[in-house]
CSV table of C-alpha atoms in Angstrom, one decimal:
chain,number,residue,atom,x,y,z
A,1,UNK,CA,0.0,0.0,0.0
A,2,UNK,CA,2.5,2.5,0.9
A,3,UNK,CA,4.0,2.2,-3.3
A,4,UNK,CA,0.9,3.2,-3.9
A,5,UNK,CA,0.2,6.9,-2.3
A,6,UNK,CA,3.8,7.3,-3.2
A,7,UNK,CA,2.8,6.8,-7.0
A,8,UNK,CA,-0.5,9.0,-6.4
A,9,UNK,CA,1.9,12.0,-4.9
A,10,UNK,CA,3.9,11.6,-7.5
A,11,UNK,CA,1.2,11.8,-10.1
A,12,UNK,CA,-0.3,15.2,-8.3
A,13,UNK,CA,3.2,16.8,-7.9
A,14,UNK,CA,4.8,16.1,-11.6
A,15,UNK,CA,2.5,18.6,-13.4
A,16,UNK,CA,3.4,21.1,-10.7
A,17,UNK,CA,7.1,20.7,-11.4
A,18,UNK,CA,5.9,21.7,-14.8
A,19,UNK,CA,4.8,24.8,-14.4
A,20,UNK,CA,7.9,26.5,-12.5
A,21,UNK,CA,10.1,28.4,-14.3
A,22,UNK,CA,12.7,27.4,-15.0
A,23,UNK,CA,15.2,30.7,-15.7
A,24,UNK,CA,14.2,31.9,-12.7
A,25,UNK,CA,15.0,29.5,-8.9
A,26,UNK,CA,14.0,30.9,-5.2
A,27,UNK,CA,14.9,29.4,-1.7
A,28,UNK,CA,11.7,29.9,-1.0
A,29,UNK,CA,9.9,29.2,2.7
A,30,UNK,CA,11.7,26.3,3.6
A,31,UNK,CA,15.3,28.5,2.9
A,32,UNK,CA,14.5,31.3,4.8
A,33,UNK,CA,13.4,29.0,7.8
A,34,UNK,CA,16.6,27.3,7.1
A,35,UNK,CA,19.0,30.1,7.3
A,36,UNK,CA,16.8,32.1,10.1
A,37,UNK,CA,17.0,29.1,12.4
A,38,UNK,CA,21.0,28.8,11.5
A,39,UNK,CA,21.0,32.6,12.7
A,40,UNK,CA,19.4,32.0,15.8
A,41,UNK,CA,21.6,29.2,16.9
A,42,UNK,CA,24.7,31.2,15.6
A,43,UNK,CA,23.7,34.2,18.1
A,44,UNK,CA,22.9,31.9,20.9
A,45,UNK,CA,26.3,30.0,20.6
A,46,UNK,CA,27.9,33.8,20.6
A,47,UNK,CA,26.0,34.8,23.5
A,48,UNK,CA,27.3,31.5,25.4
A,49,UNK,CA,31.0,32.2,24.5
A,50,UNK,CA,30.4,35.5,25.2
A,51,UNK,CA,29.2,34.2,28.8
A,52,UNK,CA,31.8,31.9,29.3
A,53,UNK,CA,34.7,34.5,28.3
A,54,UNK,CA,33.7,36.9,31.0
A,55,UNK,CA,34.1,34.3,33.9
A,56,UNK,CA,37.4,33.6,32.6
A,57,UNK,CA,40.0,35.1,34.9
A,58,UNK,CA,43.0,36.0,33.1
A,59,UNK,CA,45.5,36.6,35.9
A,60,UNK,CA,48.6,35.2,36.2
A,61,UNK,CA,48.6,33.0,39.9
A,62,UNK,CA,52.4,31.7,40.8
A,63,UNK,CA,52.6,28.4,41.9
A,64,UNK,CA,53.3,28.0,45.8
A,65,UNK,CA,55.0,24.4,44.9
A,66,UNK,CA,57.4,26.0,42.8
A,67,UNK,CA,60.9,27.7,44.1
A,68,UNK,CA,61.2,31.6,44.0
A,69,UNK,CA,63.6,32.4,41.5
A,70,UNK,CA,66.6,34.7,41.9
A,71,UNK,CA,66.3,37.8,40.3
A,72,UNK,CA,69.2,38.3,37.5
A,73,UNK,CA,71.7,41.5,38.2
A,74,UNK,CA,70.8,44.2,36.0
A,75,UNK,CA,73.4,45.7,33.4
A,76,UNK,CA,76.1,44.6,31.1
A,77,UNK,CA,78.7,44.3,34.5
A,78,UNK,CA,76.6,41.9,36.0
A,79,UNK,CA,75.8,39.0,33.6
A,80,UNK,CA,79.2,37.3,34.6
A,81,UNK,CA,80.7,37.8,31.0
A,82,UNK,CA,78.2,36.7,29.3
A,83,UNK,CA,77.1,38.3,26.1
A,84,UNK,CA,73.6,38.1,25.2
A,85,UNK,CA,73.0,37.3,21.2
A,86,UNK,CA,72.1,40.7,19.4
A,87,UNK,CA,69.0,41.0,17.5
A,88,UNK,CA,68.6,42.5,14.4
């Protein structure tokens, strides 16, 4: 049974197909719900990053685990010699 209504839709639906034109295509209905629902999710997604960004804290903790380093002499007479490589 189910060939059958299949067969009957497609009898209705062929001369329909007929009389489109055919120079000139439109999304239509079903495109513009496609896209608007795309947009709707795109700007809820946004919103949610958006969100999520702002309870991001983006300080810098230091580790108590981790050994204080020693801070390096400043200046050319205190790096011990040592030449650093010159840029450029």
């Amino acid at each position: 049974m189910p060939d059958m209504s299949a067969s009957l839709a497609l009898t209705h639906l062929v001369p329909l197909a007929k009389e489109v034109d055919e120079n000139k295509v439109t999304p239509g209905v079903l495109g513009f719900i496609v896209f608007a629902v795309m947009a709707l999710a795109v700007w809820g997604l946004m919103k949610s990053m958006n969100r999520q960004l702002g309870r991001v804290d983006f300080t810098e903790e230091t580790d108590p685990k981790a050994a204080p380093s020693e801070p390096e002499p400043a200046g050319p007479a205190g790096s011990g010699g040592k030449t650093s490589p010159a840029k450029g």
